């Protein structure tokens, strides 16, 4: 089984779990405000729909995607919000139907992409596995917003390995998106998975290290929690800096979440 098919299977499971949460909450919950300012549960699902549809477009119409992406990035501070707002105007039933359809198309489309093909995106081009990993990361991150809004605590799963991996791989992007020079040396990252397994990245003898729970690292990388509220430890000045600016998503950095008890930040 290819890596893309492995990630797509976990993406399917993650999406179905989030759908079950939303459906169980009832249609009235779709208007509930989430920690992202101005975004309700409906906006969160609408954003997943939009990014699913853009992922499919990157495969089926790469030229059209490139044109749309250039137009969107020219107004990067508003185009994500605008898309979510437009799609969220649909009724809960219609939005749910559209989300199911977009997820299905992502599964079908990415599964057919040949190995070695690179797909255009809002950053460096991605493989099918990379695109699926991005969809997994987005689905989990926005699922956290929805769970927070509904007062639900979700149990972390092994699917977080995809979020952790993209968070580690996006280290240099976190620096460059803020106009900083990425560190020249590799870091060692050791994360304790939900089942107690140790997920490791980078050379064992690296001088700079990050350690802690995988869940905490993933929350930090998608900016759903402030570092002050997480049990992550850094060794070395560059590793310390990274934990202050980490982000797993493409595009400009967001404000993230403030420490517990303070005002929330903006959506990724």
Short mmCIF file of C-alpha atoms in Angstrom, two decimals:
data_model
loop_
_atom_site.label_atom_id
_atom_site.label_comp_id
_atom_site.label_asym_id
_atom_site.label_seq_id
_atom_site.Cartn_x
_atom_site.Cartn_y
_atom_site.Cartn_z
CA UNK A 1 0.00 0.00 0.00
CA UNK A 2 1.40 3.41 -0.98
CA UNK A 3 1.97 6.19 1.55
CA UNK A 4 -0.80 8.22 -0.09
CA UNK A 5 -3.30 5.40 0.45
CA UNK A 6 -2.23 5.07 4.10
CA UNK A 7 -2.78 8.78 4.73
CA UNK A 8 -6.05 8.80 2.80
CA UNK A 9 -7.36 5.99 5.00
CA UNK A 10 -6.56 7.96 8.14
CA UNK A 11 -8.04 11.11 6.59
CA UNK A 12 -11.27 9.23 5.93
CA UNK A 13 -11.43 8.03 9.54
CA UNK A 14 -10.64 11.50 10.92
CA UNK A 15 -13.34 13.08 8.74
CA UNK A 16 -15.97 10.51 9.70
CA UNK A 17 -15.21 11.02 13.39
CA UNK A 18 -15.61 14.79 13.01
CA UNK A 19 -18.83 14.38 11.05
CA UNK A 20 -20.26 12.16 13.80
CA UNK A 21 -19.43 14.87 16.35
CA UNK A 22 -21.15 17.59 14.33
CA UNK A 23 -24.21 15.54 13.46
CA UNK A 24 -24.69 14.45 17.08
CA UNK A 25 -24.65 18.10 18.19
CA UNK A 26 -27.70 18.91 16.03
CA UNK A 27 -28.33 21.61 13.44
CA UNK A 28 -28.57 24.34 16.09
CA UNK A 29 -24.88 23.77 16.89
CA UNK A 30 -23.81 24.95 13.43
CA UNK A 31 -24.23 28.58 14.52
CA UNK A 32 -22.09 28.12 17.66
CA UNK A 33 -19.08 30.43 17.77
CA UNK A 34 -15.68 28.72 17.71
CA UNK A 35 -12.36 30.02 19.08
CA UNK A 36 -11.56 31.50 15.65
CA UNK A 37 -13.00 35.06 15.74
CA UNK A 38 -16.03 35.40 13.49
CA UNK A 39 -16.16 31.70 12.65
CA UNK A 40 -19.00 29.41 13.67
CA UNK A 41 -19.06 25.63 13.36
CA UNK A 42 -20.56 26.18 9.90
CA UNK A 43 -17.58 28.35 8.90
CA UNK A 44 -15.18 25.64 10.04
CA UNK A 45 -16.90 22.99 7.92
CA UNK A 46 -17.17 25.44 5.02
CA UNK A 47 -13.41 25.97 5.17
CA UNK A 48 -12.84 22.21 4.98
CA UNK A 49 -15.15 22.07 1.96
CA UNK A 50 -13.27 24.89 0.25
CA UNK A 51 -9.82 23.38 0.84
CA UNK A 52 -11.04 19.95 -0.26
CA UNK A 53 -12.33 21.45 -3.49
CA UNK A 54 -9.07 23.34 -4.06
CA UNK A 55 -7.12 20.10 -3.51
CA UNK A 56 -9.20 18.40 -6.20
CA UNK A 57 -8.76 21.38 -8.52
CA UNK A 58 -4.98 21.19 -8.12
CA UNK A 59 -5.13 17.69 -9.64
CA UNK A 60 -7.85 18.10 -12.25
CA UNK A 61 -7.21 21.70 -13.33
CA UNK A 62 -3.71 22.79 -12.28
CA UNK A 63 -3.74 25.85 -14.54
CA UNK A 64 -7.06 27.01 -13.12
CA UNK A 65 -5.78 26.38 -9.62
CA UNK A 66 -2.68 28.48 -10.31
CA UNK A 67 -4.80 31.39 -11.54
CA UNK A 68 -7.18 31.19 -8.58
CA UNK A 69 -4.31 30.85 -6.11
CA UNK A 70 -2.53 33.90 -7.51
CA UNK A 71 -5.71 35.95 -7.21
CA UNK A 72 -6.32 34.70 -3.69
CA UNK A 73 -2.78 35.25 -2.45
CA UNK A 74 -2.95 38.83 -3.71
CA UNK A 75 -5.55 39.40 -0.98
CA UNK A 76 -4.22 36.76 1.43
CA UNK A 77 -5.58 38.54 4.49
CA UNK A 78 -9.21 38.12 3.41
CA UNK A 79 -9.64 35.40 0.80
CA UNK A 80 -9.81 32.43 3.21
CA UNK A 81 -12.40 34.19 5.38
CA UNK A 82 -14.36 35.24 2.31
CA UNK A 83 -14.55 31.69 0.96
CA UNK A 84 -15.65 30.29 4.33
CA UNK A 85 -18.28 33.00 4.72
CA UNK A 86 -19.77 32.36 1.27
CA UNK A 87 -19.99 28.59 1.64
CA UNK A 88 -21.27 28.80 5.24
CA UNK A 89 -24.43 30.56 4.02
CA UNK A 90 -25.82 27.17 2.98
CA UNK A 91 -28.19 25.30 5.27
CA UNK A 92 -26.61 22.72 7.59
CA UNK A 93 -28.08 19.90 5.50
CA UNK A 94 -26.70 21.32 2.26
CA UNK A 95 -23.33 22.11 3.81
CA UNK A 96 -23.08 18.57 5.18
CA UNK A 97 -23.96 17.16 1.75
CA UNK A 98 -21.32 19.33 0.06
CA UNK A 99 -18.69 18.36 2.66
CA UNK A 100 -19.36 14.65 2.13
CA UNK A 101 -19.06 15.14 -1.62
CA UNK A 102 -15.80 17.13 -1.38
CA UNK A 103 -14.25 14.51 0.92
CA UNK A 104 -15.24 11.73 -1.44
CA UNK A 105 -13.69 13.52 -4.40
CA UNK A 106 -10.45 14.08 -2.48
CA UNK A 107 -10.25 10.35 -1.77
CA UNK A 108 -10.96 9.36 -5.36
CA UNK A 109 -8.78 12.01 -6.99
CA UNK A 110 -5.65 11.70 -4.86
CA UNK A 111 -5.77 7.91 -4.98
CA UNK A 112 -5.33 8.11 -8.77
CA UNK A 113 -2.30 10.43 -8.77
CA UNK A 114 0.80 8.65 -10.06
CA UNK A 115 3.89 8.40 -7.85
CA UNK A 116 6.32 11.27 -8.45
CA UNK A 117 3.69 13.74 -9.64
CA UNK A 118 3.85 17.10 -7.87
CA UNK A 119 0.65 19.06 -7.31
CA UNK A 120 0.45 22.87 -7.10
CA UNK A 121 -0.53 24.33 -3.74
CA UNK A 122 -0.33 27.53 -1.68
CA UNK A 123 3.34 26.86 -1.01
CA UNK A 124 5.78 24.33 -2.50
CA UNK A 125 4.22 21.69 -4.80
CA UNK A 126 3.08 18.52 -3.02
CA UNK A 127 2.95 14.82 -3.76
CA UNK A 128 -0.40 13.05 -3.41
CA UNK A 129 0.73 11.82 0.02
CA UNK A 130 1.72 15.37 0.98
CA UNK A 131 -1.62 16.75 -0.16
CA UNK A 132 -3.46 14.06 1.80
CA UNK A 133 -1.33 14.83 4.84
CA UNK A 134 -2.27 18.49 4.53
CA UNK A 135 -5.94 17.58 4.39
CA UNK A 136 -5.47 15.39 7.46
CA UNK A 137 -3.80 18.24 9.32
CA UNK A 138 -6.53 20.73 8.39
CA UNK A 139 -9.34 18.34 9.28
CA UNK A 140 -7.87 17.62 12.69
CA UNK A 141 -7.04 21.28 13.42
CA UNK A 142 -10.45 22.63 12.51
CA UNK A 143 -11.99 19.68 14.29
CA UNK A 144 -10.25 20.96 17.43
CA UNK A 145 -11.94 24.33 16.95
CA UNK A 146 -15.32 22.63 16.62
CA UNK A 147 -14.74 20.38 19.63
CA UNK A 148 -13.70 23.38 21.72
CA UNK A 149 -16.84 25.23 20.67
CA UNK A 150 -19.06 22.29 21.59
CA UNK A 151 -17.28 21.64 24.89
CA UNK A 152 -16.11 18.21 23.76
CA UNK A 153 -12.71 16.71 24.55
CA UNK A 154 -11.56 14.41 21.77
CA UNK A 155 -9.25 11.52 22.55
CA UNK A 156 -6.00 11.78 20.53
CA UNK A 157 -5.27 8.94 18.13
CA UNK A 158 -2.32 7.57 16.19
CA UNK A 159 -3.51 9.64 13.23
CA UNK A 160 -1.66 12.52 14.83
CA UNK A 161 1.56 11.09 13.40
CA UNK A 162 0.68 12.79 10.12
CA UNK A 163 0.19 16.15 11.82
CA UNK A 164 3.42 15.74 13.78
CA UNK A 165 5.35 14.85 10.66
CA UNK A 166 4.16 17.86 8.70
CA UNK A 167 4.84 20.06 11.73
CA UNK A 168 8.44 18.86 11.86
CA UNK A 169 8.92 19.15 8.09
CA UNK A 170 7.53 22.70 8.13
CA UNK A 171 10.22 23.91 10.54
CA UNK A 172 12.06 26.03 7.99
CA UNK A 173 8.79 27.48 6.66
CA UNK A 174 7.97 28.73 10.14
CA UNK A 175 11.19 30.76 10.07
CA UNK A 176 11.05 32.02 6.47
CA UNK A 177 7.40 33.09 6.64
CA UNK A 178 8.48 35.50 9.39
CA UNK A 179 11.50 36.75 7.47
CA UNK A 180 13.93 34.73 9.59
CA UNK A 181 16.81 32.56 8.39
CA UNK A 182 16.16 28.87 9.17
CA UNK A 183 18.73 27.14 11.36
CA UNK A 184 21.46 25.37 9.41
CA UNK A 185 21.56 22.32 11.66
CA UNK A 186 18.93 19.61 12.05
CA UNK A 187 16.98 19.22 15.28
CA UNK A 188 16.12 16.04 17.14
CA UNK A 189 12.40 15.82 17.88
CA UNK A 190 11.11 13.13 20.25
CA UNK A 191 7.36 12.97 20.80
CA UNK A 192 5.37 10.61 23.00
CA UNK A 193 2.44 9.25 20.96
CA UNK A 194 -1.04 8.71 22.45
CA UNK A 195 -0.30 4.99 22.88
CA UNK A 196 3.07 5.65 24.56
CA UNK A 197 5.19 4.93 21.48
CA UNK A 198 8.05 7.36 20.80
CA UNK A 199 7.97 9.20 17.48
CA UNK A 200 11.44 10.44 16.57
CA UNK A 201 12.71 12.78 13.86
CA UNK A 202 16.21 14.01 13.09
CA UNK A 203 19.67 12.77 14.08
CA UNK A 204 20.06 11.23 17.51
CA UNK A 205 23.17 13.29 18.23
CA UNK A 206 21.65 16.66 17.31
CA UNK A 207 22.59 19.40 19.75
CA UNK A 208 19.19 21.07 19.62
CA UNK A 209 16.14 19.08 20.63
CA UNK A 210 12.38 19.27 21.20
CA UNK A 211 10.65 16.73 23.42
CA UNK A 212 7.17 16.25 24.85
CA UNK A 213 3.71 14.81 24.13
CA UNK A 214 2.82 14.40 20.45
CA UNK A 215 -0.60 15.94 21.10
CA UNK A 216 0.98 19.08 22.53
CA UNK A 217 3.36 19.42 19.58
CA UNK A 218 0.49 19.03 17.13
CA UNK A 219 -1.63 21.61 18.94
CA UNK A 220 1.29 24.02 18.81
CA UNK A 221 2.05 23.35 15.14
CA UNK A 222 -1.53 24.13 14.09
CA UNK A 223 -1.68 27.06 16.53
CA UNK A 224 -4.57 25.64 18.57
CA UNK A 225 -2.78 26.14 21.89
CA UNK A 226 -0.21 28.52 23.29
CA UNK A 227 3.21 27.18 24.16
CA UNK A 228 2.74 28.30 27.77
CA UNK A 229 -0.10 25.78 28.14
CA UNK A 230 1.83 22.82 26.71
CA UNK A 231 4.37 20.36 28.10
CA UNK A 232 6.98 20.81 25.40
CA UNK A 233 10.68 21.24 26.17
CA UNK A 234 13.36 22.73 23.94
CA UNK A 235 17.14 22.46 24.22
CA UNK A 236 19.12 25.06 22.31
CA UNK A 237 18.33 28.66 21.30
CA UNK A 238 17.06 27.84 17.80
CA UNK A 239 14.81 25.06 19.11
CA UNK A 240 13.47 27.52 21.70
CA UNK A 241 12.72 30.03 18.95
CA UNK A 242 11.04 27.39 16.82
CA UNK A 243 8.54 26.53 19.54
CA UNK A 244 7.58 30.19 19.67
CA UNK A 245 6.80 30.38 15.94
CA UNK A 246 5.95 26.81 14.83
CA UNK A 247 3.26 26.37 12.19
CA UNK A 248 2.35 23.38 10.07
CA UNK A 249 0.17 25.20 7.53
CA UNK A 250 1.07 27.09 4.35
CA UNK A 251 0.63 30.81 4.02
CA UNK A 252 1.29 33.65 6.42
CA UNK A 253 1.57 33.07 10.14
CA UNK A 254 -1.52 33.61 12.25
CA UNK A 255 -1.74 35.06 15.73
CA UNK A 256 -2.49 31.63 17.18
CA UNK A 257 -4.13 31.08 20.53
CA UNK A 258 -3.33 33.26 23.50
CA UNK A 259 -2.46 31.62 26.84
CA UNK A 260 -5.38 30.18 28.81
CA UNK A 261 -7.84 32.80 29.96
CA UNK A 262 -6.93 35.35 27.29
CA UNK A 263 -8.57 36.17 23.97
CA UNK A 264 -8.23 33.56 21.19
CA UNK A 265 -6.27 34.11 18.02
CA UNK A 266 -7.19 33.83 14.36
CA UNK A 267 -7.87 30.68 12.29
CA UNK A 268 -5.17 29.02 10.24
#
